[in-house]
Amino acid sequence: MSTTHEVPASHEPRDGRVSGQPSLWQKLVPSHLTGIIGAAIGYFVFTAIVRATTPEDALAQPDILLLWGFIGLLIGWLIGLGALNYPVRWILGMPEPKHEEPYRGEGYYRQIWRYFRWNLDHKIIGIQYLALTLIMLALGGTGAMLIRLNLLVPGTRFFPPNTYETIVTMHGMLMIATMFSIIVGPFGNYFVPIMIGARDMAFPRLNALSWHLLAVGVFIFLLIPFVGGLQTGWTFYSPLADQTEPGAIAFAVGVILMLVSSSIGLVNMLATIITMRAPGMRWTRLPLFLWGIIGTAILTATSAPSWFSGLIQVLLDRAYHTTFFLNIVPGSDTFVSSAATGGGNAYLYEVTFWFFAHPEVYILAIPGWAALMEVTTVFSRKPAFTYKLAILGILGVTLNSFLVWGHHLFVSGWAPALRGYYMFTTELISIPTGFIFITILGTLWRGRLWMKLPLAWVFAFLWTFTIGGITGIFLSDVPLDIQMHGTYFVAGHFHYVILGSMLWGFFALCYYWFPKITGRFLDERLGWVHFWGTNITFNLVFATFFLMGWQGLPRRVADFAPLFDIPNTFASIFAFLLGAVMVVFFANVIWSWRYGEKASANPWNARTLEWQVPSPVPPENFAALPTVKEGPYEYGTPAAPPPPAPGAKPVPTPGS
Amino acid sequence: METPIEHEGALPMYAGQSPATEARKITVGIVMYIATDVLLGIMFFITYIWLRQYNTNNLWFPKGVTAPSSTEMLWPTIALVVSAGAYIVAQLAVRYDMHLLFRIATVVALLIVLGVLVWEIISMGRLPFTQTDGSFASSYLLLLGYHIVHLAVATIVGLGITIRAFRGLYNARSHVGVDVVGVWWYWVVAYAVLFWLLVLMQPPSLFYS
Amino acid sequence: MAQVPNPLPPHRELRTAIYVYAALIVLGVVLVIVLTPWIATWEPVASARASDNFLTLIVFSAVAVPVFMFVMVFGFSNLYFFRHPRQSEPPRDGPYMVAGLGPQLAWIGLTAAHALVLFVWGLIFLARADAAPAPGANQLNVDVTGEQWQFNFTYPQYNNAQSEILELPVNRPVYFTITSLDVVHSFSVDALGFKEDAVPGVFTHIRVTPSKIGSYSLRCYELCGLYHTYMEGPVRVVSAADFDTWVRGLKVHGYPWGINGAGAPVGAPTPPGGTGGPSGSVGPEGPQALILSHSPPANVPRSAFT
Ligand code: HEA
Ligand code: HEA
Ligand code: CUA
Ligand SMILES: [Cu+2]
C-alpha cells in the first residue's frame, strides 16, 4: 500500500461506547416510528386549531389549512424524533440527551435499526441519504416513464392535460431535488470528514436535521397529487402558482424544506472543511471532491434564500391573499392590465426564482465534475494535470453563476437592455468549465488507464456533457434562444448536462466508493450492462429532443402536432429501455450490498485518506487523528513511498 | 499543548478535540448559517423595493393610509440598540468572570427584546391596513413578520443564555454559546435599524416620486 | 514538489492525435454545414429574423466542431493509446506529469477567444433582430393580449379592430405590444423566428418583418395552466391589399381587453367565441406543421387524482 499519510492502525474501543444490547423500548423511542406518529398528531392538531380560529369564508379554499397542517406535521415529526430534546435541554441548561449518541459499542452499531432514527453519525446519515436519494431517483424516473407513456402516441390517450402537467412538475422538481443531494448527500456526508481526517461533521445535529428535513420535505412533496395536483412546471412561475390547484401548497412547503435541508447540510460540510482538517491537510492538499463540495456549499447557501423568499411569498399569496405577484387593484378582485396598480409583479418571482435556479444548475454540476476528476486521477494513475486550475474552475463557475441568471429571461421582456450582458457572462462560463475539461483530459493523457467502471463513466461524461454544454452555448445566444426557448431543445440541453455531470458522476462514485462503504464491490458484469445500456438508450432518447426542439415542439405539452409522431414514439420506446436499464442498476446496488464480491481496504490503490482506513469504516473513522504528509494525487512518484516521518504525534485522546 | 475537551456530555467523537478548535468551529459555522438568514432578509427588502419600483403611481399605499410613522418606530429601534449594548456588556463580563454583571446584563437584554416583541405584535394588530390591501401592505407585513419571528427566536435563545448564566455554565474559559447567540442578537438589531431606515425612506423622500 | 519525474518516453501519440484532430475538424464542419439545414426544418423561414437564426444555428454548430472534436480526440484517443490492456491494476503508475504555465495559459486564451467570437456574433445579430425600422417605414402596430388560453389581437391603427386570428401584411415592419390578463404566456410565431412573454401588468415588445406570404402557426410557449397544450392558432401573412380588406372587415370594439387603459375592469372575461370579425370563415390553411390534430379533451376533471 503506497501512502505517506500517517494513519494509526489500531481501533481501540473508545469512550462513550456502552456494550450490551439496548431494549426494544430504547430502540423504538424515539425513532422514525415515533416521528411518524408525532407528524400525524401534529398535522391534526394544527388543522384543528386553524379550523377553530379562522373565519368560515377563509376556509373556502383548503390552502390555509394545508399550510398549517404541513407546518404541524413538520413540528410533530421533529418532536417525535427527539430532535428537539437537545435545544430544549440546552435552554434549560441541562446535559445533552443520551438517545442521540452515535455509537455505543459494537452490538449497537451493527444493527439495522440505527438507520431508522435520529442518529448523529455522519456515516449513518450518509447511508440514509443514499437510500432516500435512490428512492427519489426511482420516483422521479417513474414520473419520466409516465411522461413518455403519454407522449408515446398523440392525442393524450393516457392522461388528461392537468394530470400530465402535474406529472411533469413533479418529475422535474423531484429530479432536481434528487440531483442536488445525490452526491453531496450520500457521499459528501460519508466521506467529507474521512477525507479531511476528522471523526465527524462540525455539527452532527444539524447534519441529522438536514436528512430529516429532506425526508419530510419529500413526503410533503409527494402529497401533491392528493391535494389537487398543480400545473406550473418546476419553475412554479407565479401568478400561475397563485392561481393553480392547492397542490401548490404541498409543492412550496416541500421545496422550502428541501432547500433548507440542503443549505444546512452543505454549510455544515463547509464549516467542517474549514475548521476540522487534520494536521497537515493544507488547502492545496484537499482532494478535488472537497473543492467541489466547497463550491456547491457557497452556491447553495448564497442562492437558496432567494427562492425561499419567492416560495414564502407564493404561500402568503395563496393562504393569506397578499399581492406579491398578482396584479390586481388592492382591496378588490378586479384585474387591470396596465402597469402600476398597487399590485404585484410577475418579474419579481421570475427573478427570485432564477437568481436561485441558475446557481442551482451548477449545484447539480459541480459535485459531479469534482467526483469525476477525483476518479480520473485514481484510474489513470497520474496526478491531476492542473490541480490549481481545477480549483479555479470550480470557484470561477461558482462566482460566475451569480451573474448570469438573466439568460433564462431573454424572452420575458424583463430588462431587455441587459440581454447583451447576460449573453456575455453566460458565454464566459465556458472558460472555467473548460478548466475542468483540461484537467480531466490532461490527466487521462499518457496515463495508465485502468478501465474500471468509474473511469468508463468519465468517458461517458466527456461525451454527454460536451454535447450538453455546447447546446447551452447555443441557448446563450439571444436571438437563437428566442427561437429555441420553451422548446424541447432546452429539454435536451438540460437532460444532457444534468445527467452527464451529476448522474454520471454519481454512478462513477457508486462504483468507486461502494467497496469503502459496504466492503463489497458492485457487480461488474451488471455494471457494464448498465453502462452500455444507459449510454446507448440515453443518447437515442435525448438526441431526439434536440431534433424535435429545432422543429419547434414546445415543452410541457400533453399533445403534439403530427410532425412529431414518429420521433416521440421513438424517444418513448428508448426511454422505457433506459428505465429498464436503470432497474438493473438498482438491482445491482441491492444485490451487491449483501452478496457482492468482498473488497480489501484499498482495492483501487488510491492515495486519499478515506482509503487508508478499513472497509467498512469503523465507527470513529480514525483511532487517533491522522497526519497528512502530501497532496491527494501523488501518483507516478518513484516506486517506494518514503517512510512516515518520525516523531509526528497524533493528537492525544482521553483514555488512551 | 491545549487540554482536550472533557466537559460532561461531550459527544464521543469530539473527545480529543481542543476547546479552541471547538470554539472556532462553532463560530465559523454559526456565522455562515446566520449569513444565509441575512440573505433571506435582504431578499425581503429587495421585494419591497422591487414592488415599489413597479408601483410609481399613488396606489402604492392603500386608500386612506399614509406612510407608517418613522418616529413611532424610532423608540423600539433605540430600545433594541440598547439591548445589543447590554449584550456586549454581558459578553465582556463573562470574559473577565464578572458573574453578577454578566447575569444582570443578560436579563436586561432579554427583557428589552421581550418588550419590543410584545410591542411589535400589538402594533401589527393595530395597523390601519391588512395584508390584502395591495403590495405595500404585503411586503411591509412580510418584513415586519420576519422581524417578529427573529425577535421570538432571540427571546428563546436569550432565555437559554440567561438560565445558563444563572446556572453558572459560562466562565472566562468557556463562553462560546454566549458569543454565538451574540451574533444572532446583533443581526436582529441591525435588521430593526434597516427596517426603520426603510420606513424613513417613505415619501416624501429622494428615492421615489 | 520534490518528486523525480519518471523518464518520459518519446511522445509520438501527440502528433498522431493532432493530425486526427485536424482531419476531424474539417470533416465535422463539412458535415455540419451539409446536415444542419436538412435536420433543422422548422416551419418555413418567413422573416429575416428567422433566417438569421437559421444562419446562427449553422455557424454556431460549425464553430462548436473544434471544441467538440478536441474533447473527443484528446479524450477518447487515450483509450487507444494508453489503455492498460488488462482489467487488473496497472503495475506501474503513469508519468508524473502536471501542466506548466504555458499550456494552461494557451487553453485559457483559446477558450476565451472562442467565447468572444460567439459573443460578438450574438451582439451583431441581436442588434439586427431588434433594429427599429427605417424612419419612413410604415410600421404596423399590433397589440397582443394573452389570456388563458388564447391570444387576442388589436390593430390600433385600424380603429382598434379586434381579431382572434393574426393576419399580417407581407414586408411591412410589425411592432407587437404584448400583455396578459392572467398569468405569464409566451407569444411566438416560429416561422417568423420570435418569442416574447406576455406578462400581466407589463407591456413587452417585439419587432419583426414577415417576408413571405403564407400560412403559419403561433402558439404559447410558457406553461400557463390547464390548456397550455392547446393555446395555439393560425397566422396568415398576406399581401398588403388583402390585409387591408381583411382588417377593415373586422368588428370594432372600444378599448379591448384592458390594454392601454388603466381602469377598464375586466373580471377575467373569456370573450365569447368569435369576437374576431369574420372568424367563422377563417380556418387553418396550408402547411401549418405545428398545429395539433386533436382538439382538447372535453370535461377535464378539476384534478385527475382527487
Ligand atoms: C447541470 C446543469 C446545467 C449546466 C451545467 C448547464 C450549463 C449551461 N447552460 Fe443550461 N440549463 C439547465 C441546466 C444546466 N445548464 C437547466 C435545468 C435549464 C432549463 C431550466 C428550465 O427552463 O426548466 C437550462 C437552461 C439554459 C438556458 C435557458 C434556455 C431557455 O430556457 O431559453 C441557457 C441559455 O443561455 C443555458 C445555457 C447554459 C450554458 C451556456 C451552460 C454552460 O455552463 C455550458 C458550459 C460547457 C461547455 C461549453 C462544454 C465544455 C467546455 C469546453 C470543452 C471548453 C471549451 C468550450 C468553449 C470555449 C465553448 N441553459
Ligand atoms: C434533474 C434531473 C433529471 C433527470 C435525471 C431526468 C430524467 C429523465 N427525464 Fe426529465 N426533466 C427534468 C429533469 C430530469 N429528468 C426537468 C427539470 C424537467 C423539466 C420539468 C418542467 O418542465 O417543469 C424534465 C422534463 C422532462 C420531459 C419534458 C416534459 C415536458 O416538457 O412535457 C421529458 C420528456 O420526455 C423528460 C424525460 C426524462 C426521461 C426519459 C428521463 C430518464 O433519464 C429517466 C431514467 C429513469 C430513471 C433515472 C429511473 C429509473 C428507475 C425506475 C424506472 C424505477 C423503477 C420503479 C420501481 C421499481 C418502483 N423529462
Ligand atoms: Cu399560454 Cu401557455
Ligand atoms: Cu441557467
mmCIF file with all atom_site columns, C-alpha atoms in Angstrom, chain A residues 161-163 225-226 228 232-233 239-240 243 245 334-339 347 381-382 384-386 411-413 419-420 423-424 427 431 434-435 441 444-452 459 463 466 470 473-474 477-480 482-483 485-486 524 547 550-552 554 556 558-562 605 634-638, chain C residues 1 3 9 11 39 41-42 53 56-57 61 64 70-72 75-78 82-84 87-90 92-99 107-108 112 118-119 122-123 130 148 179-181 190 193 195-197 201 204 219 221 223 226 228-229 258 262-263 265-266 289-292 294 300-306:
data_model
loop_
_atom_site.group_PDB
_atom_site.id
_atom_site.type_symbol
_atom_site.label_atom_id
_atom_site.label_alt_id
_atom_site.label_comp_id
_atom_site.label_asym_id
_atom_site.label_entity_id
_atom_site.label_seq_id
_atom_site.pdbx_PDB_ins_code
_atom_site.Cartn_x
_atom_site.Cartn_y
_atom_site.Cartn_z
_atom_site.occupancy
_atom_site.B_iso_or_equiv
_atom_site.pdbx_formal_charge
_atom_site.auth_seq_id
_atom_site.auth_comp_id
_atom_site.auth_asym_id
_atom_site.auth_atom_id
_atom_site.pdbx_PDB_model_num
ATOM 1   C CA . PRO A 1 161 ? -53.617 17.628 -19.625 1.00 0.00 ? 161 PRO A CA 1
ATOM 2   C CA . ASN A 1 162 ? -53.868 18.599 -15.971 1.00 0.00 ? 162 ASN A CA 1
ATOM 3   C CA . THR A 1 163 ? -52.575 15.242 -14.794 1.00 0.00 ? 163 THR A CA 1
ATOM 4   C CA . PRO A 1 225 ? -51.414 14.622 -6.351  1.00 0.00 ? 225 PRO A CA 1
ATOM 5   C CA . PHE A 1 226 ? -53.621 14.010 -3.349  1.00 0.00 ? 226 PHE A CA 1
ATOM 6   C CA . GLY A 1 228 ? -55.278 18.505 -6.272  1.00 0.00 ? 228 GLY A CA 1
ATOM 7   C CA . THR A 1 232 ? -46.915 25.026 -13.151 1.00 0.00 ? 232 THR A CA 1
ATOM 8   C CA . GLY A 1 233 ? -43.810 23.105 -14.105 1.00 0.00 ? 233 GLY A CA 1
ATOM 9   C CA . PRO A 1 239 ? -49.052 34.263 -10.761 1.00 0.00 ? 239 PRO A CA 1
ATOM 10  C CA . LEU A 1 240 ? -49.844 30.847 -12.227 1.00 0.00 ? 240 LEU A CA 1
ATOM 11  C CA . GLN A 1 243 ? -53.934 30.511 -9.281  1.00 0.00 ? 243 GLN A CA 1
ATOM 12  C CA . GLU A 1 245 ? -54.658 23.889 -7.613  1.00 0.00 ? 245 GLU A CA 1
ATOM 13  C CA . THR A 1 334 ? -60.549 43.358 -10.301 1.00 0.00 ? 334 THR A CA 1
ATOM 14  C CA . PHE A 1 335 ? -57.789 42.949 -12.730 1.00 0.00 ? 335 PHE A CA 1
ATOM 15  C CA . VAL A 1 336 ? -56.434 45.844 -14.732 1.00 0.00 ? 336 VAL A CA 1
ATOM 16  C CA . SER A 1 337 ? -53.873 45.206 -17.338 1.00 0.00 ? 337 SER A CA 1
ATOM 17  C CA . SER A 1 338 ? -51.717 48.212 -17.007 1.00 0.00 ? 338 SER A CA 1
ATOM 18  C CA . ALA A 1 339 ? -48.575 48.997 -15.174 1.00 0.00 ? 339 ALA A CA 1
ATOM 19  C CA . TYR A 1 347 ? -40.968 39.506 -12.763 1.00 0.00 ? 347 TYR A CA 1
ATOM 20  C CA . ARG A 1 381 ? -2.622  6.578  -12.161 1.00 0.00 ? 381 ARG A CA 1
ATOM 21  C CA . LYS A 1 382 ? -1.468  10.129 -12.632 1.00 0.00 ? 382 LYS A CA 1
ATOM 22  C CA . ALA A 1 384 ? -4.272  15.847 -11.554 1.00 0.00 ? 384 ALA A CA 1
ATOM 23  C CA . PHE A 1 385 ? -2.921  17.607 -14.635 1.00 0.00 ? 385 PHE A CA 1
ATOM 24  C CA . THR A 1 386 ? -3.896  21.077 -13.460 1.00 0.00 ? 386 THR A CA 1
ATOM 25  C CA . VAL A 1 411 ? -37.762 36.336 -23.879 1.00 0.00 ? 411 VAL A CA 1
ATOM 26  C CA . SER A 1 412 ? -39.504 37.559 -20.751 1.00 0.00 ? 412 SER A CA 1
ATOM 27  C CA . GLY A 1 413 ? -39.251 41.223 -21.573 1.00 0.00 ? 413 GLY A CA 1
ATOM 28  C CA . ARG A 1 419 ? -29.563 40.818 -22.553 1.00 0.00 ? 419 ARG A CA 1
ATOM 29  C CA . GLY A 1 420 ? -26.179 41.529 -24.103 1.00 0.00 ? 420 GLY A CA 1
ATOM 30  C CA . MET A 1 423 ? -25.165 36.709 -23.076 1.00 0.00 ? 423 MET A CA 1
ATOM 31  C CA . PHE A 1 424 ? -21.601 37.755 -22.338 1.00 0.00 ? 424 PHE A CA 1
ATOM 32  C CA . GLU A 1 427 ? -20.617 32.550 -22.694 1.00 0.00 ? 427 GLU A CA 1
ATOM 33  C CA . ILE A 1 431 ? -13.994 29.226 -19.730 1.00 0.00 ? 431 ILE A CA 1
ATOM 34  C CA . GLY A 1 434 ? -13.021 24.402 -19.746 1.00 0.00 ? 434 GLY A CA 1
ATOM 35  C CA . PHE A 1 435 ? -10.647 24.228 -16.765 1.00 0.00 ? 435 PHE A CA 1
ATOM 36  C CA . LEU A 1 441 ? -8.192  15.418 -20.492 1.00 0.00 ? 441 LEU A CA 1
ATOM 37  C CA . LEU A 1 444 ? -6.057  10.949 -18.925 1.00 0.00 ? 444 LEU A CA 1
ATOM 38  C CA . TRP A 1 445 ? -3.392  11.761 -21.498 1.00 0.00 ? 445 TRP A CA 1
ATOM 39  C CA . ARG A 1 446 ? -0.446  9.360  -21.184 1.00 0.00 ? 446 ARG A CA 1
ATOM 40  C CA . GLY A 1 447 ? -1.947  7.840  -18.070 1.00 0.00 ? 447 GLY A CA 1
ATOM 41  C CA . ARG A 1 448 ? -2.103  4.127  -17.478 1.00 0.00 ? 448 ARG A CA 1
ATOM 42  C CA . LEU A 1 449 ? -5.801  3.808  -17.946 1.00 0.00 ? 449 LEU A CA 1
ATOM 43  C CA . TRP A 1 450 ? -7.245  1.194  -15.703 1.00 0.00 ? 450 TRP A CA 1
ATOM 44  C CA . MET A 1 451 ? -10.563 0.657  -17.395 1.00 0.00 ? 451 MET A CA 1
ATOM 45  C CA . LYS A 1 452 ? -12.793 0.064  -14.455 1.00 0.00 ? 452 LYS A CA 1
ATOM 46  C CA . PHE A 1 459 ? -15.674 8.912  -20.760 1.00 0.00 ? 459 PHE A CA 1
ATOM 47  C CA . TRP A 1 463 ? -19.319 12.726 -24.499 1.00 0.00 ? 463 TRP A CA 1
ATOM 48  C CA . THR A 1 466 ? -19.742 18.307 -24.081 1.00 0.00 ? 466 THR A CA 1
ATOM 49  C CA . ILE A 1 470 ? -22.319 23.182 -26.431 1.00 0.00 ? 470 ILE A CA 1
ATOM 50  C CA . ILE A 1 473 ? -23.789 27.857 -25.677 1.00 0.00 ? 473 ILE A CA 1
ATOM 51  C CA . PHE A 1 474 ? -26.360 27.865 -28.472 1.00 0.00 ? 474 PHE A CA 1
ATOM 52  C CA . ASP A 1 477 ? -27.063 33.433 -27.876 1.00 0.00 ? 477 ASP A CA 1
ATOM 53  C CA . VAL A 1 478 ? -30.024 35.774 -27.521 1.00 0.00 ? 478 VAL A CA 1
ATOM 54  C CA . PRO A 1 479 ? -31.587 35.543 -30.995 1.00 0.00 ? 479 PRO A CA 1
ATOM 55  C CA . LEU A 1 480 ? -31.147 31.799 -31.066 1.00 0.00 ? 480 LEU A CA 1
ATOM 56  C CA . ILE A 1 482 ? -35.559 33.500 -28.699 1.00 0.00 ? 482 ILE A CA 1
ATOM 57  C CA . GLN A 1 483 ? -36.126 30.816 -31.289 1.00 0.00 ? 483 GLN A CA 1
ATOM 58  C CA . HIS A 1 485 ? -36.789 28.941 -25.651 1.00 0.00 ? 485 HIS A CA 1
ATOM 59  C CA . GLY A 1 486 ? -39.536 26.746 -24.328 1.00 0.00 ? 486 GLY A CA 1
ATOM 60  C CA . GLU A 1 524 ? -19.055 -5.733 -12.572 1.00 0.00 ? 524 GLU A CA 1
ATOM 61  C CA . LEU A 1 547 ? -34.273 17.358 -33.259 1.00 0.00 ? 547 LEU A CA 1
ATOM 62  C CA . TRP A 1 550 ? -35.250 22.510 -33.574 1.00 0.00 ? 550 TRP A CA 1
ATOM 63  C CA . GLN A 1 551 ? -38.523 21.830 -35.266 1.00 0.00 ? 551 GLN A CA 1
ATOM 64  C CA . GLY A 1 552 ? -40.488 23.683 -32.625 1.00 0.00 ? 552 GLY A CA 1
ATOM 65  C CA . PRO A 1 554 ? -42.962 23.036 -27.129 1.00 0.00 ? 554 PRO A CA 1
ATOM 66  C CA . ARG A 1 556 ? -44.805 20.779 -21.205 1.00 0.00 ? 556 ARG A CA 1
ATOM 67  C CA . ALA A 1 558 ? -49.624 16.851 -23.344 1.00 0.00 ? 558 ALA A CA 1
ATOM 68  C CA . ASP A 1 559 ? -50.229 16.522 -27.050 1.00 0.00 ? 559 ASP A CA 1
ATOM 69  C CA . PHE A 1 560 ? -48.266 17.341 -30.171 1.00 0.00 ? 560 PHE A CA 1
ATOM 70  C CA . ALA A 1 561 ? -48.588 18.030 -33.865 1.00 0.00 ? 561 ALA A CA 1
ATOM 71  C CA . PRO A 1 562 ? -48.458 15.125 -36.345 1.00 0.00 ? 562 PRO A CA 1
ATOM 72  C CA . ASN A 1 605 ? -4.772  1.624  -4.507  1.00 0.00 ? 605 ASN A CA 1
ATOM 73  C CA . GLU A 1 634 ? 0.823   11.916 -5.913  1.00 0.00 ? 634 GLU A CA 1
ATOM 74  C CA . TYR A 1 635 ? 0.766   9.057  -8.389  1.00 0.00 ? 635 TYR A CA 1
ATOM 75  C CA . GLY A 1 636 ? 3.673   8.412  -10.626 1.00 0.00 ? 636 GLY A CA 1
ATOM 76  C CA . THR A 1 637 ? 6.179   9.124  -7.912  1.00 0.00 ? 637 THR A CA 1
ATOM 77  C CA . PRO A 1 638 ? 9.268   6.939  -7.738  1.00 0.00 ? 638 PRO A CA 1
ATOM 78  C CA . MET C 2 1   ? 7.201   19.034 -5.417  1.00 0.00 ? 1   MET C CA 1
ATOM 79  C CA . GLN C 2 3   ? 9.392   14.250 -6.953  1.00 0.00 ? 3   GLN C CA 1
ATOM 80  C CA . PRO C 2 9   ? 9.030   8.029  -23.178 1.00 0.00 ? 9   PRO C CA 1
ATOM 81  C CA . HIS C 2 11  ? 5.818   11.195 -27.400 1.00 0.00 ? 11  HIS C CA 1
ATOM 82  C CA . ILE C 2 39  ? -32.249 18.332 -39.922 1.00 0.00 ? 39  ILE C CA 1
ATOM 83  C CA . THR C 2 41  ? -36.539 22.246 -40.685 1.00 0.00 ? 41  THR C CA 1
ATOM 84  C CA . TRP C 2 42  ? -38.840 24.246 -38.569 1.00 0.00 ? 42  TRP C CA 1
ATOM 85  C CA . ASN C 2 53  ? -31.449 32.419 -36.538 1.00 0.00 ? 53  ASN C CA 1
ATOM 86  C CA . THR C 2 56  ? -26.600 31.409 -36.476 1.00 0.00 ? 56  THR C CA 1
ATOM 87  C CA . LEU C 2 57  ? -27.502 27.807 -35.852 1.00 0.00 ? 57  LEU C CA 1
ATOM 88  C CA . SER C 2 61  ? -22.606 24.362 -34.944 1.00 0.00 ? 61  SER C CA 1
ATOM 89  C CA . ALA C 2 64  ? -18.539 24.205 -31.971 1.00 0.00 ? 64  ALA C CA 1
ATOM 90  C CA . PHE C 2 70  ? -10.973 18.442 -29.149 1.00 0.00 ? 70  PHE C CA 1
ATOM 91  C CA . VAL C 2 71  ? -12.717 16.673 -26.320 1.00 0.00 ? 71  VAL C CA 1
ATOM 92  C CA . MET C 2 72  ? -13.450 13.652 -28.462 1.00 0.00 ? 72  MET C CA 1
ATOM 93  C CA . GLY C 2 75  ? -10.377 12.193 -24.579 1.00 0.00 ? 75  GLY C CA 1
ATOM 94  C CA . PHE C 2 76  ? -11.163 9.052  -26.464 1.00 0.00 ? 76  PHE C CA 1
ATOM 95  C CA . SER C 2 77  ? -7.809  8.547  -28.165 1.00 0.00 ? 77  SER C CA 1
ATOM 96  C CA . ASN C 2 78  ? -6.463  7.752  -24.713 1.00 0.00 ? 78  ASN C CA 1
ATOM 97  C CA . PHE C 2 82  ? -2.762  4.473  -23.192 1.00 0.00 ? 82  PHE C CA 1
ATOM 98  C CA . ARG C 2 83  ? -5.176  1.868  -22.082 1.00 0.00 ? 83  ARG C CA 1
ATOM 99  C CA . HIS C 2 84  ? -3.813  -0.713 -19.711 1.00 0.00 ? 84  HIS C CA 1
ATOM 100 C CA . GLN C 2 87  ? -8.612  -5.356 -16.105 1.00 0.00 ? 87  GLN C CA 1
ATOM 101 C CA . SER C 2 88  ? -6.080  -5.887 -13.336 1.00 0.00 ? 88  SER C CA 1
ATOM 102 C CA . GLU C 2 89  ? -4.331  -2.977 -11.735 1.00 0.00 ? 89  GLU C CA 1
ATOM 103 C CA . PRO C 2 90  ? -1.556  -1.413 -13.798 1.00 0.00 ? 90  PRO C CA 1
ATOM 104 C CA . ARG C 2 92  ? 3.212   0.966  -12.570 1.00 0.00 ? 92  ARG C CA 1
ATOM 105 C CA . ASP C 2 93  ? 1.743   4.424  -12.251 1.00 0.00 ? 93  ASP C CA 1
ATOM 106 C CA . GLY C 2 94  ? 1.648   6.799  -15.189 1.00 0.00 ? 94  GLY C CA 1
ATOM 107 C CA . PRO C 2 95  ? 4.246   9.511  -15.551 1.00 0.00 ? 95  PRO C CA 1
ATOM 108 C CA . TYR C 2 96  ? 4.255   12.313 -13.035 1.00 0.00 ? 96  TYR C CA 1
ATOM 109 C CA . MET C 2 97  ? 3.013   14.946 -15.429 1.00 0.00 ? 97  MET C CA 1
ATOM 110 C CA . VAL C 2 98  ? 1.486   18.248 -14.407 1.00 0.00 ? 98  VAL C CA 1
ATOM 111 C CA . ALA C 2 99  ? 0.891   21.202 -16.673 1.00 0.00 ? 99  ALA C CA 1
ATOM 112 C CA . TRP C 2 107 ? -6.008  26.847 -23.099 1.00 0.00 ? 107 TRP C CA 1
ATOM 113 C CA . ILE C 2 108 ? -7.469  29.826 -21.295 1.00 0.00 ? 108 ILE C CA 1
ATOM 114 C CA . ALA C 2 112 ? -11.691 32.903 -24.158 1.00 0.00 ? 112 ALA C CA 1
ATOM 115 C CA . LEU C 2 118 ? -19.587 33.859 -30.246 1.00 0.00 ? 118 LEU C CA 1
ATOM 116 C CA . PHE C 2 119 ? -20.365 36.898 -28.155 1.00 0.00 ? 119 PHE C CA 1
ATOM 117 C CA . GLY C 2 122 ? -24.506 37.337 -30.883 1.00 0.00 ? 122 GLY C CA 1
ATOM 118 C CA . LEU C 2 123 ? -24.341 41.086 -30.322 1.00 0.00 ? 123 LEU C CA 1
ATOM 119 C CA . ASP C 2 130 ? -34.186 44.374 -32.709 1.00 0.00 ? 130 ASP C CA 1
ATOM 120 C CA . GLN C 2 148 ? -55.999 31.525 -20.575 1.00 0.00 ? 148 GLN C CA 1
ATOM 121 C CA . THR C 2 179 ? -49.519 41.834 -22.334 1.00 0.00 ? 179 THR C CA 1
ATOM 122 C CA . SER C 2 180 ? -51.544 39.284 -20.472 1.00 0.00 ? 180 SER C CA 1
ATOM 123 C CA . LEU C 2 181 ? -54.738 39.238 -18.495 1.00 0.00 ? 181 LEU C CA 1
ATOM 124 C CA . ASP C 2 190 ? -41.904 30.020 -35.067 1.00 0.00 ? 190 ASP C CA 1
ATOM 125 C CA . GLY C 2 193 ? -38.440 33.497 -35.532 1.00 0.00 ? 193 GLY C CA 1
ATOM 126 C CA . LYS C 2 195 ? -40.959 34.759 -28.993 1.00 0.00 ? 195 LYS C CA 1
ATOM 127 C CA . GLU C 2 196 ? -41.865 37.198 -26.271 1.00 0.00 ? 196 GLU C CA 1
ATOM 128 C CA . ASP C 2 197 ? -43.566 36.704 -22.947 1.00 0.00 ? 197 ASP C CA 1
ATOM 129 C CA . GLY C 2 201 ? -49.429 44.250 -15.815 1.00 0.00 ? 201 GLY C CA 1
ATOM 130 C CA . THR C 2 204 ? -43.409 43.830 -23.704 1.00 0.00 ? 204 THR C CA 1
ATOM 131 C CA . ARG C 2 219 ? -48.504 29.360 -30.058 1.00 0.00 ? 219 ARG C CA 1
ATOM 132 C CA . TYR C 2 221 ? -44.502 28.674 -25.181 1.00 0.00 ? 221 TYR C CA 1
ATOM 133 C CA . LEU C 2 223 ? -46.713 26.853 -19.308 1.00 0.00 ? 223 LEU C CA 1
ATOM 134 C CA . LEU C 2 226 ? -54.588 23.507 -17.813 1.00 0.00 ? 226 LEU C CA 1
ATOM 135 C CA . HIS C 2 228 ? -51.479 25.370 -22.344 1.00 0.00 ? 228 HIS C CA 1
ATOM 136 C CA . THR C 2 229 ? -51.155 22.473 -24.756 1.00 0.00 ? 229 THR C CA 1
ATOM 137 C CA . GLY C 2 258 ? -57.876 46.224 -20.796 1.00 0.00 ? 258 GLY C CA 1
ATOM 138 C CA . ALA C 2 262 ? -55.817 51.760 -16.745 1.00 0.00 ? 262 ALA C CA 1
ATOM 139 C CA . GLY C 2 263 ? -59.076 51.192 -15.016 1.00 0.00 ? 263 GLY C CA 1
ATOM 140 C CA . PRO C 2 265 ? -62.220 46.465 -15.301 1.00 0.00 ? 265 PRO C CA 1
ATOM 141 C CA . VAL C 2 266 ? -62.138 43.028 -16.752 1.00 0.00 ? 266 VAL C CA 1
ATOM 142 C CA . ALA C 2 289 ? -46.920 21.852 -39.393 1.00 0.00 ? 289 ALA C CA 1
ATOM 143 C CA . LEU C 2 290 ? -47.033 22.750 -35.737 1.00 0.00 ? 290 LEU C CA 1
ATOM 144 C CA . ILE C 2 291 ? -50.788 22.683 -35.279 1.00 0.00 ? 291 ILE C CA 1
ATOM 145 C CA . LEU C 2 292 ? -52.238 19.842 -33.241 1.00 0.00 ? 292 LEU C CA 1
ATOM 146 C CA . HIS C 2 294 ? -56.543 16.699 -31.806 1.00 0.00 ? 294 HIS C CA 1
ATOM 147 C CA . VAL C 2 300 ? -61.266 17.602 -17.979 1.00 0.00 ? 300 VAL C CA 1
ATOM 148 C CA . PRO C 2 301 ? -61.877 16.868 -14.314 1.00 0.00 ? 301 PRO C CA 1
ATOM 149 C CA . ARG C 2 302 ? -60.590 19.530 -11.975 1.00 0.00 ? 302 ARG C CA 1
ATOM 150 C CA . SER C 2 303 ? -57.998 17.117 -10.866 1.00 0.00 ? 303 SER C CA 1
ATOM 151 C CA . ALA C 2 304 ? -57.475 13.655 -12.088 1.00 0.00 ? 304 ALA C CA 1
ATOM 152 C CA . PHE C 2 305 ? -56.262 12.462 -8.744  1.00 0.00 ? 305 PHE C CA 1
ATOM 153 C CA . THR C 2 306 ? -58.886 13.595 -6.331  1.00 0.00 ? 306 THR C CA 1
#
